[in-house]
Amino acid sequence: MPSIFTKIINGEIPCYKVAEDENFIAFLDINPNAKGHTLCVPKQEINRIFDMEEKHYLDLMRFSRKVAKALEKVIPCDRIGISVIGLEVPHVHVHLIPINEMKDMTFQHKVQLTSEEMAALAQNIQESL
Ligand code: AMP
């Protein structure tokens, strides 16, 4: 069965998209740790990041860096934290999280944004790429 992220990639379910190229997509996390929490996802459905072919992995990091640079422009924060977990969705994704303190990386502290705020934020990030 395709992962929820494959369904997003195929346009079967919606997302707040911030970037896309031939091999990767980035969209806002639906349950963000912080405003601007973004996921960078390879279009090829792979469960574990270190199972990725080396070039594909390095390309994902390059894509994630580009998105992180756009996040830095849009979200006032100390820095962009990066994390890869995948216990909930077994399809590789890089979490990019604007952080000011350690709790922003814990996945226990969550923030809520309206759908209008999410859509405007995604557009701002997209325009800052
Ligand atoms: P993990 O697999 O533990 O790295 O966590 C999966 C992440 O994907 C969580 O932060 C979820 O909030 C996020 N997530 C799950 N479904 C969606 C979705 N449909 N759109 C955006 N983010 C999602």
PDB file of C-alpha atoms and ligand atoms in Angstrom:
ATOM      1  CA  MET A   1       0.000   0.000   0.000  1.00  0.00           C
ATOM      2  CA  PRO A   2       1.380   3.429  -0.891  1.00  0.00           C
ATOM      3  CA  SER A   3       2.516   5.613   1.995  1.00  0.00           C
ATOM      4  CA  ILE A   4       0.608   8.759   2.890  1.00  0.00           C
ATOM      5  CA  PHE A   5       3.507  10.737   1.426  1.00  0.00           C
ATOM      6  CA  THR A   6       3.259   8.855  -1.888  1.00  0.00           C
ATOM      7  CA  LYS A   7      -0.420   9.809  -1.928  1.00  0.00           C
ATOM      8  CA  ILE A   8       0.612  13.453  -1.421  1.00  0.00           C
ATOM      9  CA  ILE A   9       3.232  13.158  -4.200  1.00  0.00           C
ATOM     10  CA  ASN A  10       0.584  11.686  -6.519  1.00  0.00           C
ATOM     11  CA  GLY A  11      -1.825  14.507  -5.680  1.00  0.00           C
ATOM     12  CA  GLU A  12      -4.341  12.129  -4.093  1.00  0.00           C
ATOM     13  CA  ILE A  13      -4.308  14.017  -0.800  1.00  0.00           C
ATOM     14  CA  PRO A  14      -3.521  17.703  -0.302  1.00  0.00           C
ATOM     15  CA  CYS A  15      -0.508  19.327   1.302  1.00  0.00           C
ATOM     16  CA  TYR A  16       0.915  22.781   1.898  1.00  0.00           C
ATOM     17  CA  LYS A  17       3.670  22.468  -0.684  1.00  0.00           C
ATOM     18  CA  VAL A  18       6.780  24.613  -0.376  1.00  0.00           C
ATOM     19  CA  ALA A  19       9.121  23.113  -2.996  1.00  0.00           C
ATOM     20  CA  GLU A  20       9.251  20.411  -5.627  1.00  0.00           C
ATOM     21  CA  ASP A  21      11.633  19.132  -8.280  1.00  0.00           C
ATOM     22  CA  GLU A  22      11.922  15.962 -10.315  1.00  0.00           C
ATOM     23  CA  ASN A  23      12.976  13.789  -7.378  1.00  0.00           C
ATOM     24  CA  PHE A  24      11.856  15.525  -4.173  1.00  0.00           C
ATOM     25  CA  ILE A  25       8.984  17.412  -2.612  1.00  0.00           C
ATOM     26  CA  ALA A  26       8.797  19.594   0.506  1.00  0.00           C
ATOM     27  CA  PHE A  27       5.611  20.448   2.372  1.00  0.00           C
ATOM     28  CA  LEU A  28       4.614  21.740   5.784  1.00  0.00           C
ATOM     29  CA  ASP A  29       4.261  19.175   8.559  1.00  0.00           C
ATOM     30  CA  ILE A  30       0.569  18.946   9.428  1.00  0.00           C
ATOM     31  CA  ASN A  31       1.296  18.749  13.185  1.00  0.00           C
ATOM     32  CA  PRO A  32       4.235  21.130  13.511  1.00  0.00           C
ATOM     33  CA  ASN A  33       6.686  21.390  16.380  1.00  0.00           C
ATOM     34  CA  ALA A  34       7.145  25.041  15.405  1.00  0.00           C
ATOM     35  CA  LYS A  35       5.885  27.438  12.772  1.00  0.00           C
ATOM     36  CA  GLY A  36       7.512  26.473   9.477  1.00  0.00           C
ATOM     37  CA  HIS A  37       8.200  22.816  10.365  1.00  0.00           C
ATOM     38  CA  THR A  38       8.736  21.299   6.924  1.00  0.00           C
ATOM     39  CA  LEU A  39       9.255  17.782   5.585  1.00  0.00           C
ATOM     40  CA  CYS A  40      11.559  17.061   2.623  1.00  0.00           C
ATOM     41  CA  VAL A  41      10.606  13.794   0.954  1.00  0.00           C
ATOM     42  CA  PRO A  42      12.047  11.747  -1.918  1.00  0.00           C
ATOM     43  CA  LYS A  43       9.431  10.833  -4.500  1.00  0.00           C
ATOM     44  CA  GLN A  44      10.792   7.301  -4.526  1.00  0.00           C
ATOM     45  CA  GLU A  45       9.173   5.511  -1.580  1.00  0.00           C
ATOM     46  CA  ILE A  46      12.011   4.225   0.597  1.00  0.00           C
ATOM     47  CA  ASN A  47      11.549   3.350   4.268  1.00  0.00           C
ATOM     48  CA  ARG A  48      14.979   4.014   5.813  1.00  0.00           C
ATOM     49  CA  ILE A  49      17.202   6.956   4.923  1.00  0.00           C
ATOM     50  CA  PHE A  50      20.490   5.067   4.990  1.00  0.00           C
ATOM     51  CA  ASP A  51      19.092   2.544   2.513  1.00  0.00           C
ATOM     52  CA  MET A  52      19.018   5.309  -0.086  1.00  0.00           C
ATOM     53  CA  GLU A  53      21.509   5.102  -2.899  1.00  0.00           C
ATOM     54  CA  GLU A  54      24.358   7.484  -1.997  1.00  0.00           C
ATOM     55  CA  LYS A  55      23.784  10.055  -4.717  1.00  0.00           C
ATOM     56  CA  HIS A  56      20.054  10.105  -4.054  1.00  0.00           C
ATOM     57  CA  TYR A  57      20.743  10.639  -0.332  1.00  0.00           C
ATOM     58  CA  LEU A  58      23.178  13.489  -1.047  1.00  0.00           C
ATOM     59  CA  ASP A  59      20.676  15.044  -3.457  1.00  0.00           C
ATOM     60  CA  LEU A  60      18.039  14.907  -0.683  1.00  0.00           C
ATOM     61  CA  MET A  61      20.444  16.748   1.626  1.00  0.00           C
ATOM     62  CA  ARG A  62      21.106  19.375  -1.063  1.00  0.00           C
ATOM     63  CA  PHE A  63      17.365  19.824  -1.603  1.00  0.00           C
ATOM     64  CA  SER A  64      16.786  20.044   2.185  1.00  0.00           C
ATOM     65  CA  ARG A  65      19.512  22.678   2.536  1.00  0.00           C
ATOM     66  CA  LYS A  66      17.869  24.815  -0.125  1.00  0.00           C
ATOM     67  CA  VAL A  67      14.515  24.598   1.674  1.00  0.00           C
ATOM     68  CA  ALA A  68      16.196  25.326   5.032  1.00  0.00           C
ATOM     69  CA  LYS A  69      17.752  28.496   3.584  1.00  0.00           C
ATOM     70  CA  ALA A  70      14.281  29.665   2.499  1.00  0.00           C
ATOM     71  CA  LEU A  71      12.878  28.849   5.963  1.00  0.00           C
ATOM     72  CA  GLU A  72      15.627  30.964   7.562  1.00  0.00           C
ATOM     73  CA  LYS A  73      14.507  33.917   5.475  1.00  0.00           C
ATOM     74  CA  VAL A  74      10.837  33.583   6.402  1.00  0.00           C
ATOM     75  CA  ILE A  75      10.798  32.394  10.037  1.00  0.00           C
ATOM     76  CA  PRO A  76      12.535  34.379  12.771  1.00  0.00           C
ATOM     77  CA  CYS A  77      14.474  31.709  14.704  1.00  0.00           C
ATOM     78  CA  ASP A  78      17.893  30.901  16.060  1.00  0.00           C
ATOM     79  CA  ARG A  79      18.488  28.142  13.479  1.00  0.00           C
ATOM     80  CA  ILE A  80      16.919  25.314  11.515  1.00  0.00           C
ATOM     81  CA  GLY A  81      17.089  21.957  13.288  1.00  0.00           C
ATOM     82  CA  ILE A  82      17.197  18.766  11.231  1.00  0.00           C
ATOM     83  CA  SER A  83      15.935  15.348  12.212  1.00  0.00           C
ATOM     84  CA  VAL A  84      15.114  12.050  10.539  1.00  0.00           C
ATOM     85  CA  ILE A  85      12.856   9.623  12.407  1.00  0.00           C
ATOM     86  CA  GLY A  86      10.281   7.812  10.287  1.00  0.00           C
ATOM     87  CA  LEU A  87       8.645   5.737  13.019  1.00  0.00           C
ATOM     88  CA  GLU A  88       5.209   7.093  12.120  1.00  0.00           C
ATOM     89  CA  VAL A  89       5.480   7.302   8.338  1.00  0.00           C
ATOM     90  CA  PRO A  90       7.814   4.682   6.804  1.00  0.00           C
ATOM     91  CA  HIS A  91       8.738   6.854   3.820  1.00  0.00           C
ATOM     92  CA  VAL A  92      11.974   8.832   4.149  1.00  0.00           C
ATOM     93  CA  HIS A  93      11.463  12.429   5.239  1.00  0.00           C
ATOM     94  CA  VAL A  94      13.812  15.060   6.617  1.00  0.00           C
ATOM     95  CA  HIS A  95      12.240  17.228   9.311  1.00  0.00           C
ATOM     96  CA  LEU A  96      13.384  20.861   9.060  1.00  0.00           C
ATOM     97  CA  ILE A  97      12.331  22.686  12.213  1.00  0.00           C
ATOM     98  CA  PRO A  98      12.873  26.370  12.989  1.00  0.00           C
ATOM     99  CA  ILE A  99      14.149  26.297  16.574  1.00  0.00           C
ATOM    100  CA  ASN A 100      15.021  28.603  19.426  1.00  0.00           C
ATOM    101  CA  GLU A 101      15.345  26.078  22.224  1.00  0.00           C
ATOM    102  CA  MET A 102      15.789  22.351  22.684  1.00  0.00           C
ATOM    103  CA  LYS A 103      12.107  21.684  23.311  1.00  0.00           C
ATOM    104  CA  ASP A 104      11.366  22.715  19.710  1.00  0.00           C
ATOM    105  CA  MET A 105      13.092  19.478  18.630  1.00  0.00           C
ATOM    106  CA  THR A 106      11.344  17.149  21.071  1.00  0.00           C
ATOM    107  CA  PHE A 107       8.143  16.396  19.104  1.00  0.00           C
ATOM    108  CA  GLN A 108       6.214  16.882  22.328  1.00  0.00           C
ATOM    109  CA  HIS A 109       5.763  20.621  22.081  1.00  0.00           C
ATOM    110  CA  LYS A 110       3.363  21.400  19.200  1.00  0.00           C
ATOM    111  CA  VAL A 111       1.965  24.603  17.737  1.00  0.00           C
ATOM    112  CA  GLN A 112      -1.331  25.155  15.947  1.00  0.00           C
ATOM    113  CA  LEU A 113      -1.847  27.232  12.825  1.00  0.00           C
ATOM    114  CA  THR A 114      -5.044  27.807  10.881  1.00  0.00           C
ATOM    115  CA  SER A 115      -5.285  26.460   7.334  1.00  0.00           C
ATOM    116  CA  GLU A 116      -5.084  30.061   6.102  1.00  0.00           C
ATOM    117  CA  GLU A 117      -1.857  30.585   8.066  1.00  0.00           C
ATOM    118  CA  MET A 118      -0.410  27.317   6.732  1.00  0.00           C
ATOM    119  CA  ALA A 119      -1.268  28.235   3.131  1.00  0.00           C
ATOM    120  CA  ALA A 120       0.217  31.750   3.458  1.00  0.00           C
ATOM    121  CA  LEU A 121       3.330  30.362   5.126  1.00  0.00           C
ATOM    122  CA  ALA A 122       3.866  27.750   2.406  1.00  0.00           C
ATOM    123  CA  GLN A 123       3.573  30.436  -0.231  1.00  0.00           C
ATOM    124  CA  ASN A 124       6.059  32.718   1.576  1.00  0.00           C
ATOM    125  CA  ILE A 125       8.603  29.923   1.820  1.00  0.00           C
ATOM    126  CA  GLN A 126       8.072  29.010  -1.831  1.00  0.00           C
ATOM    127  CA  GLU A 127       8.727  32.597  -2.855  1.00  0.00           C
ATOM    128  CA  SER A 128      11.944  32.676  -0.798  1.00  0.00           C
ATOM    129  CA  LEU A 129      13.561  29.646  -2.433  1.00  0.00           C
TER     130      LEU A 129
HETATM  131  P1  AMP B   1       7.930  10.403  11.830  1.00  0.00           P
HETATM  132  O1  AMP B   1       7.567   9.314  10.857  1.00  0.00           O
HETATM  133  O2  AMP B   1       8.008   9.917  13.242  1.00  0.00           O
HETATM  134  O3  AMP B   1       9.173  11.168  11.403  1.00  0.00           O
HETATM  135  O4  AMP B   1       6.739  11.457  11.826  1.00  0.00           O
HETATM  136  C1  AMP B   1       5.931  11.677  10.695  1.00  0.00           C
HETATM  137  C2  AMP B   1       5.628  13.155  10.571  1.00  0.00           C
HETATM  138  O5  AMP B   1       4.782  13.322   9.434  1.00  0.00           O
HETATM  139  C3  AMP B   1       4.901  13.769  11.762  1.00  0.00           C
HETATM  140  O6  AMP B   1       5.598  14.944  12.195  1.00  0.00           O
HETATM  141  C4  AMP B   1       3.505  14.076  11.220  1.00  0.00           C
HETATM  142  O7  AMP B   1       2.934  15.238  11.788  1.00  0.00           O
HETATM  143  C5  AMP B   1       3.784  14.254   9.733  1.00  0.00           C
HETATM  144  N1  AMP B   1       2.639  13.960   8.878  1.00  0.00           N
HETATM  145  C6  AMP B   1       1.848  12.859   8.897  1.00  0.00           C
HETATM  146  N2  AMP B   1       0.897  12.947   7.953  1.00  0.00           N
HETATM  147  C7  AMP B   1       1.087  14.123   7.316  1.00  0.00           C
HETATM  148  C8  AMP B   1       0.430  14.798   6.241  1.00  0.00           C
HETATM  149  N3  AMP B   1      -0.634  14.260   5.623  1.00  0.00           N
HETATM  150  N4  AMP B   1       0.890  16.005   5.859  1.00  0.00           N
HETATM  151  C9  AMP B   1       1.959  16.562   6.470  1.00  0.00           C
HETATM  152  N5  AMP B   1       2.625  15.978   7.486  1.00  0.00           N
HETATM  153  C10 AMP B   1       2.204  14.780   7.911  1.00  0.00           C
END
